[in-house]
Short mmCIF file of C-alpha atoms in Angstrom, two decimals:
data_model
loop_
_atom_site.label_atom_id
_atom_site.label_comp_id
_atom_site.label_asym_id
_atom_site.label_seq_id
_atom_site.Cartn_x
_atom_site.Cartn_y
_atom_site.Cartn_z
CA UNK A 1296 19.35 -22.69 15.41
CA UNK A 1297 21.47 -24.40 13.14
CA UNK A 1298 25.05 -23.32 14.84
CA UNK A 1299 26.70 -22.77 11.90
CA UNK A 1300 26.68 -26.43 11.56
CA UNK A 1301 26.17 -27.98 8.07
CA UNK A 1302 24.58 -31.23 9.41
CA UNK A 1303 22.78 -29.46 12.20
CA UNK A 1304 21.34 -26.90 9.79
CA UNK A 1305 20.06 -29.73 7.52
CA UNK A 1306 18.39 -31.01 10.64
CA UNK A 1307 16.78 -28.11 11.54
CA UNK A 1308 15.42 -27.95 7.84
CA UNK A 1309 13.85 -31.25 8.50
CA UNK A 1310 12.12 -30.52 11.53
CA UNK A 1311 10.75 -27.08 10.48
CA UNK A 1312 8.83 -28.92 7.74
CA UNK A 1313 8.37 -32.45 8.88
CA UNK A 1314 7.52 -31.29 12.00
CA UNK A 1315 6.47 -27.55 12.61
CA UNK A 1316 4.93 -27.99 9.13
CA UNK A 1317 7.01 -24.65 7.53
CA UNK A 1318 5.36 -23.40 4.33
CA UNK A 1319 8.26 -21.25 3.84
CA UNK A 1320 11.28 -20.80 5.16
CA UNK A 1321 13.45 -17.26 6.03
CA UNK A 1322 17.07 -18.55 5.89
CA UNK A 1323 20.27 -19.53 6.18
CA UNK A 1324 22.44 -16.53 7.00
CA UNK A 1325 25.56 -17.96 6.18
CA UNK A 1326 25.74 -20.00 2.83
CA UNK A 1327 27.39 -23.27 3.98
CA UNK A 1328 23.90 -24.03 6.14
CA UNK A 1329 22.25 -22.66 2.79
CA UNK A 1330 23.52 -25.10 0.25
CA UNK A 1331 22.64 -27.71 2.86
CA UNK A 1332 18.95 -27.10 3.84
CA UNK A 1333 18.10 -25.65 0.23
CA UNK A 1334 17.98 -29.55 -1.65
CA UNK A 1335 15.37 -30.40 1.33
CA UNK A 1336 13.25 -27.37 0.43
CA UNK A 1337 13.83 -28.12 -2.83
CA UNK A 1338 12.66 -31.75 -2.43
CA UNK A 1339 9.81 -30.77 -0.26
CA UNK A 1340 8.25 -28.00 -2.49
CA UNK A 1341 8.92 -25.27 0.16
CA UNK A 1342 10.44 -22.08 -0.91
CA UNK A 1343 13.76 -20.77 1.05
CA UNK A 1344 14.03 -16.81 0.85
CA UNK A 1345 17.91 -16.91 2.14
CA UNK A 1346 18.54 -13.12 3.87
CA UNK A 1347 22.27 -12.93 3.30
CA UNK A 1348 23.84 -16.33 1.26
CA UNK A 1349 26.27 -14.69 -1.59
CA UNK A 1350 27.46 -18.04 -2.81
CA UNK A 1351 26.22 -17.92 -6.32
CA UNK A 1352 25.31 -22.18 -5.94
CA UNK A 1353 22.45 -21.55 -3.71
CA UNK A 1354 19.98 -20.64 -6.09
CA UNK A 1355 21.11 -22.57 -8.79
CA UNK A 1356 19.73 -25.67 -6.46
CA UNK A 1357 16.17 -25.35 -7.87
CA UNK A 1358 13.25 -22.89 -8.35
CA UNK A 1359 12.22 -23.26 -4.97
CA UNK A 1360 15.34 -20.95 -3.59
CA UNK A 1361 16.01 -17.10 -3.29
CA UNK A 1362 17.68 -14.97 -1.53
CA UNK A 1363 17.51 -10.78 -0.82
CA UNK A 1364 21.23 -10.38 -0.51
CA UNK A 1365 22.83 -9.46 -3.96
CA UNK A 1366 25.33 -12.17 -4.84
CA UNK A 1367 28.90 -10.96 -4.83
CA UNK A 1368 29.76 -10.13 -8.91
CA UNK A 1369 26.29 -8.17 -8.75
CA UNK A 1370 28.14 -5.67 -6.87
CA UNK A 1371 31.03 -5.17 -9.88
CA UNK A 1372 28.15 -3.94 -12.15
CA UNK A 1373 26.72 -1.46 -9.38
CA UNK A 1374 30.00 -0.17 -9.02
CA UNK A 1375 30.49 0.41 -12.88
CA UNK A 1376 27.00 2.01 -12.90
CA UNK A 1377 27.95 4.37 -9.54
CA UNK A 1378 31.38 5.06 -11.36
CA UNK A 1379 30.06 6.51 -14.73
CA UNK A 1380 26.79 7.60 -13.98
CA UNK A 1381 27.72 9.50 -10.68
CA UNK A 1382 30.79 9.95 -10.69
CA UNK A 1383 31.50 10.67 -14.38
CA UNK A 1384 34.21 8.42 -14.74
CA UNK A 1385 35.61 7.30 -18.39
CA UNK A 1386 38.85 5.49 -17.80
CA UNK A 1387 39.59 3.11 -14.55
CA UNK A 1388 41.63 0.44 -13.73
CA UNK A 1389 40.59 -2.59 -12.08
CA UNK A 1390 43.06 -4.60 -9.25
CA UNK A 1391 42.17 -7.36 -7.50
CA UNK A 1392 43.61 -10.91 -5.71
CA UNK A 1393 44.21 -13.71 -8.11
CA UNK A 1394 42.31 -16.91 -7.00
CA UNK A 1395 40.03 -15.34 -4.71
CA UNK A 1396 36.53 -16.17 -6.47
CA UNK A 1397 34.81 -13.02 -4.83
CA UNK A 1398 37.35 -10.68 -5.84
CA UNK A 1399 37.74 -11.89 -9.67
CA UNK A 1400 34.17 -12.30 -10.30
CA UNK A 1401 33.11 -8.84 -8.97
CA UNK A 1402 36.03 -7.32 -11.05
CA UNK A 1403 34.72 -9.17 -13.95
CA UNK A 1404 31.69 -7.71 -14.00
CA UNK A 1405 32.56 -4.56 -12.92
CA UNK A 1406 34.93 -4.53 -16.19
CA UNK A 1407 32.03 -6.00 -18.45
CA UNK A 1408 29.25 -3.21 -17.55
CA UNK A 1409 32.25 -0.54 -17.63
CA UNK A 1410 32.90 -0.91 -20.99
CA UNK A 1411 29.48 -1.63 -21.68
CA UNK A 1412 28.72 1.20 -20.39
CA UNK A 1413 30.78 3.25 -22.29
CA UNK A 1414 34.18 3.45 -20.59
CA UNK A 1415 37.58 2.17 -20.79
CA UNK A 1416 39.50 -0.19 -18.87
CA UNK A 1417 42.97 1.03 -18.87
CA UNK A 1418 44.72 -1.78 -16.72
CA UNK A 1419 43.47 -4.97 -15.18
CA UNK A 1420 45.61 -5.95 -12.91
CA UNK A 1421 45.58 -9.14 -10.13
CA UNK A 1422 47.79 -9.66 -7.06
CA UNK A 1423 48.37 -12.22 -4.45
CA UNK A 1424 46.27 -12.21 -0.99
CA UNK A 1425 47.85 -10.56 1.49
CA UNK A 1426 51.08 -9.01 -0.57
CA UNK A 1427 53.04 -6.22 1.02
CA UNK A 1428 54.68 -4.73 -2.64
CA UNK A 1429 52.17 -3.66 -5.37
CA UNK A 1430 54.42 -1.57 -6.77
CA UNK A 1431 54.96 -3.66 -10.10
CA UNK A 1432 51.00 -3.25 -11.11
CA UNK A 1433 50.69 0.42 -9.44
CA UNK A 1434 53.46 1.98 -11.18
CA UNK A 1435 51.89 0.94 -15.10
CA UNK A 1436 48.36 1.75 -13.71
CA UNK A 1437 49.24 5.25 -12.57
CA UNK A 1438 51.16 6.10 -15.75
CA UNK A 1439 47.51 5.66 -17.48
CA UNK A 1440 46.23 8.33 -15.16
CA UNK A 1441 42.84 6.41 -14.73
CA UNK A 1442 39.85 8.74 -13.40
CA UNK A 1443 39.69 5.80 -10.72
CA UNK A 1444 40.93 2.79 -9.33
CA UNK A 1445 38.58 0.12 -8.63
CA UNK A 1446 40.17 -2.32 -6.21
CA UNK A 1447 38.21 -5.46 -6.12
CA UNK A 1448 39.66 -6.41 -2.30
CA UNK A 1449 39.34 -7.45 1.09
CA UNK A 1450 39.49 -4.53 3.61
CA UNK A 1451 43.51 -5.67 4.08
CA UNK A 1452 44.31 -5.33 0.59
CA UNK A 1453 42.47 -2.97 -0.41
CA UNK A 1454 43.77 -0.39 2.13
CA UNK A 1455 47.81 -2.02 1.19
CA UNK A 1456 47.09 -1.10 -2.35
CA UNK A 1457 45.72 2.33 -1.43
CA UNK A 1458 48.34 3.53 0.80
CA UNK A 1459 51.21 2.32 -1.51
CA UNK A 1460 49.19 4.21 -4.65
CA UNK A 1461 49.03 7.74 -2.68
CA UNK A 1462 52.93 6.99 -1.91
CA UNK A 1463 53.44 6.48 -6.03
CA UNK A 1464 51.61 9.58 -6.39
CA UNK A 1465 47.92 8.83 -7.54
CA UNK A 1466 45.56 11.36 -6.79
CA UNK A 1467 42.82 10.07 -8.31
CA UNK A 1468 39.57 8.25 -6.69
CA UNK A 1469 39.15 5.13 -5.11
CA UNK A 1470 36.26 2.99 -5.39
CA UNK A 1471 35.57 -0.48 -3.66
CA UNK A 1472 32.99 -3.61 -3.12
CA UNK A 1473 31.41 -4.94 0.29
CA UNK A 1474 34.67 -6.88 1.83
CA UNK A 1475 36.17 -3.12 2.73
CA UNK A 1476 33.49 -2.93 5.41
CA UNK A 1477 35.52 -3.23 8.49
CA UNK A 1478 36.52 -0.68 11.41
CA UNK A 1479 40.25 -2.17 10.67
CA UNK A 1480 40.13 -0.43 6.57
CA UNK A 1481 40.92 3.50 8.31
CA UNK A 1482 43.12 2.34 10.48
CA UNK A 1483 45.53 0.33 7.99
CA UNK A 1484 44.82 3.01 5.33
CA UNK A 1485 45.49 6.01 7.50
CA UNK A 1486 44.18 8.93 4.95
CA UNK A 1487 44.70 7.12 2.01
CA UNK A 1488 41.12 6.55 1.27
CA UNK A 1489 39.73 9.40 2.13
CA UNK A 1490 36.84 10.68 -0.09
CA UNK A 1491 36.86 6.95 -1.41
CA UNK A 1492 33.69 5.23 -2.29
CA UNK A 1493 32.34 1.82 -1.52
CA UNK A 1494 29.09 -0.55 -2.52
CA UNK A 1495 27.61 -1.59 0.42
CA UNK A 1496 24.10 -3.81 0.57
CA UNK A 1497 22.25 -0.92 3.14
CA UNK A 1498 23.80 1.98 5.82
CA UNK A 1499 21.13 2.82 8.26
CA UNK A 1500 21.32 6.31 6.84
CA UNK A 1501 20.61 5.62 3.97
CA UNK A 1502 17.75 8.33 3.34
CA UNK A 1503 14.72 6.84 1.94
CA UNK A 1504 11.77 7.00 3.71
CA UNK A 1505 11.18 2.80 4.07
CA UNK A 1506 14.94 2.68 5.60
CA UNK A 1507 14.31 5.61 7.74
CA UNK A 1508 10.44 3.95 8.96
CA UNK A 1509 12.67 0.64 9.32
CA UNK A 1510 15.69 2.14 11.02
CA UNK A 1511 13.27 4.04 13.42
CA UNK A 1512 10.84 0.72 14.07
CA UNK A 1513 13.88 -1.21 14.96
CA UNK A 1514 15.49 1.08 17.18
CA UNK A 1515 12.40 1.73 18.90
CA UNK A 1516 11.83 -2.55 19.53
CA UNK A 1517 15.41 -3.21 20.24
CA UNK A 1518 17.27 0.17 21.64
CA UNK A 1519 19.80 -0.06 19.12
CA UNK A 1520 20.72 0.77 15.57
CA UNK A 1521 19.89 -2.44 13.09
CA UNK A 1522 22.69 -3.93 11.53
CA UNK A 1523 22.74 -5.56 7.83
CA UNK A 1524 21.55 -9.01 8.96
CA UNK A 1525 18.36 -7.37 11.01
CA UNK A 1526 17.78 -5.50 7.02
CA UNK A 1527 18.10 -8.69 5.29
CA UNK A 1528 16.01 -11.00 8.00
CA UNK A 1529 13.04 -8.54 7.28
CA UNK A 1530 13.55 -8.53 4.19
CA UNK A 1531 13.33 -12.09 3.51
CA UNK A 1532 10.37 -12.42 5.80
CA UNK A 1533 8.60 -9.60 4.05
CA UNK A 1534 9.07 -11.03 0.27
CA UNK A 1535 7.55 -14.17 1.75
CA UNK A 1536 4.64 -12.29 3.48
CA UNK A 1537 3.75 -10.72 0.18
CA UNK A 1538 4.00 -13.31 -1.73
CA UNK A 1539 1.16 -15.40 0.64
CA UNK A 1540 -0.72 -12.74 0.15
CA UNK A 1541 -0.37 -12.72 -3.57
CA UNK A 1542 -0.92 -16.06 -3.61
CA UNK A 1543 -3.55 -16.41 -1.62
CA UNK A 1544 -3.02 -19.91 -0.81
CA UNK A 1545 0.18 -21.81 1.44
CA UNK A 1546 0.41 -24.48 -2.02
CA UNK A 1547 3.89 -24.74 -2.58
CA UNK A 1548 4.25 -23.86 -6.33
CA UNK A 1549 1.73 -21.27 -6.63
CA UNK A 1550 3.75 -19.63 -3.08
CA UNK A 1551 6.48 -19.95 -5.25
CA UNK A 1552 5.39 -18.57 -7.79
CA UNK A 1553 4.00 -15.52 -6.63
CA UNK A 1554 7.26 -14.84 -4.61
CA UNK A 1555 9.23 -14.87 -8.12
CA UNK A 1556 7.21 -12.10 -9.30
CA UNK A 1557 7.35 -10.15 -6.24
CA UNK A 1558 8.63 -6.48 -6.65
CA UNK A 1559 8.83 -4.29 -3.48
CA UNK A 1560 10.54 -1.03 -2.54
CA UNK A 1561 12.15 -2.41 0.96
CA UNK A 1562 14.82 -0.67 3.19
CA UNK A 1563 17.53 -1.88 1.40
CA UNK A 1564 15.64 0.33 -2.00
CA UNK A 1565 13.43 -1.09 -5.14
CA UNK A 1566 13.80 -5.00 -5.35
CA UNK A 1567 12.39 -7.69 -7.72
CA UNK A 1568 13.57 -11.23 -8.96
CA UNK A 1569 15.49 -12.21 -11.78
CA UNK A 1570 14.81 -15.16 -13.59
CA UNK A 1571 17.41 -16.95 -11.65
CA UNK A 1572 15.76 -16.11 -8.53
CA UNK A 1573 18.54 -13.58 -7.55
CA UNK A 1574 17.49 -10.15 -6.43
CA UNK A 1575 18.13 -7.28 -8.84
CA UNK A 1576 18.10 -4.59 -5.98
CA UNK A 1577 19.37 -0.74 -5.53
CA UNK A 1578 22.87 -0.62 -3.32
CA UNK A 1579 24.05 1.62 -1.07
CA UNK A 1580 27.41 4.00 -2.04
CA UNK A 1581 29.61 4.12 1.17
CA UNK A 1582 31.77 7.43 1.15
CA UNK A 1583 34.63 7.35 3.82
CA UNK A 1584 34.57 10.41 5.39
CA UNK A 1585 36.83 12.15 8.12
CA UNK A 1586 37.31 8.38 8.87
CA UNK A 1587 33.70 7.17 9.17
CA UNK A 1588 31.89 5.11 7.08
CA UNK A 1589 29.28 7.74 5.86
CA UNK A 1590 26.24 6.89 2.94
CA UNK A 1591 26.40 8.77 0.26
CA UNK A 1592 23.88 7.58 -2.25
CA UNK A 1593 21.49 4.86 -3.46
CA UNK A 1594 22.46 3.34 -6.79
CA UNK A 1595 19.48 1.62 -8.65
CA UNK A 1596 20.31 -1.39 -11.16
CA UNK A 1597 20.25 -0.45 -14.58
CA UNK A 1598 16.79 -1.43 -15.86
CA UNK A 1599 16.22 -3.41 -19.41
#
């Protein structure tokens, strides 16, 4: 239990290995107790498989550390990849809040594999958190006639910039990143977003058959419907179960090692490692639907 405590979470690193003798260890959740116990595993030789740290820093503390959550501008190039692949779009523009690292890095990447992909940016615009007016960037944007926006927001923002698009007269589609997911998104955007799209990491529909097995396990243990950190937990645990028994041995390097080089189809869809020990993962497409968060599809990574 680290409490959500830096210094208590670096304790609790300590006394898993020095004490319980961990050969691995499933966690943090969030990414401040991350960046604090990963330099002891790091240290100690013990890998860290975090289930749901974005910050992009916790990996980059040493080859000892994962995670199974996608960091946050991983999600920009899953969008671009739903976006012209799925939904056929050629032209979008891109709005986000200025100074918010999560929202400029996923827009940044979502403009990068856009293009790469073939498609044109026709506005990239940025905004301050929490504005009421958007009118200055939605008015140029609309005159483009985009096949989509892509609003790289917070559930508060992105339903403001919605609502006051529809009012300027877009008609065009919507599609969003991980920080919409909240009850509160509907209920500020009214209808604005319906038929809108959103990258999620997992929806318990989500219709493969290892979610469905998991979903159906879970619900069956607990009584009630898993939720994204019961998805990541397992997952964590299971890339460190198969890679002991890849490895065949608790040694700490060759553990890590064989972890690095795991690739698994899991709930969340196919999964490996890249070479900075960040999952390259399928995501799930959220579709808003009669005001319910609804999946819609599974979106692999491009493959090179």
């Amino acid at each position: 239990d680290d409490k959500g405590d830096a210094t208590e979470g670096a304790a609790a690193y300590r006394a898993s290995i020095e004490i319980d003798g961990a050969i691995a260890i499933a966690g943090a959740v969030m990414s401040k107790i991350s960046l604090a116990g990963a330099p002891i595993c790091q240290a100690r030789g013990v890998p860290m498989v975090s289930p749901t740290s974005t910050n992009p820093r916790v990996t980059e503390v040493g080859d000892y550390i994962f995670r199974t959550a996608f960091i946050d501008p991983f999600q920009g190039t899953m969008a671009a990849t739903f976006a012209l692949g799925t939904l056929g779009a050629r032209t979008a523009a891109c709005v986000f809040a200025r100074g918010n690292d999560y929202a400029e890095g996923v827009a940044e990447t979502f403009r990068a594999a856009f293009t790469e992909g073939g498609g044109a940016i026709a506005a990239f615009e940025s905004h301050e958190m929490g504005a009421y007016d958007f009118e200055d960037i939605l008015v140029p944007i609309i005159e483009t006639a985009p096949d989509l926006i892509f609003i790289a927001d917070y559930y508060n923002d992105a339903a403001s910039v919605a609502a006051q698009a529809r009012e300027l007269g877009y008609r065009g589609r919507f599609v969003g990143i991980d920080g919409w997911d909240s009850p509160e998104l509907v209920r500020m955007a009214g209808n604005a977003l319906e038929g809108s799209f959103f990258i999620n990491h997992w929806h318990t529909e989500a219709a493969s058959p290892e979610s469905l097995r998991f979903a159906d396990a879970y619900r069956f243990r607990y009584g009630e419907n898993p939720d994204l950190i019961a998805v990541c937990g397992y997952e964590s645990a299971r890339v460190i179960i198969e890679g002991l028994r890849s490895a065949g041995t608790v040694s700490g390097p060759a553990l890590r090692d064989a972890i690095a080089a795991t690739e698994l189809v899991l709930p969340t869809g196919r999964f490996a490692f890249d070479a900075a020990r960040n999952p390259v993962k399928s995501a799930a497409v959220i579709i808003i639907r009669n005001g319910r968060f609804e999946w819609f599809a599974t979106v692999d990574p491009p493959r090179k």
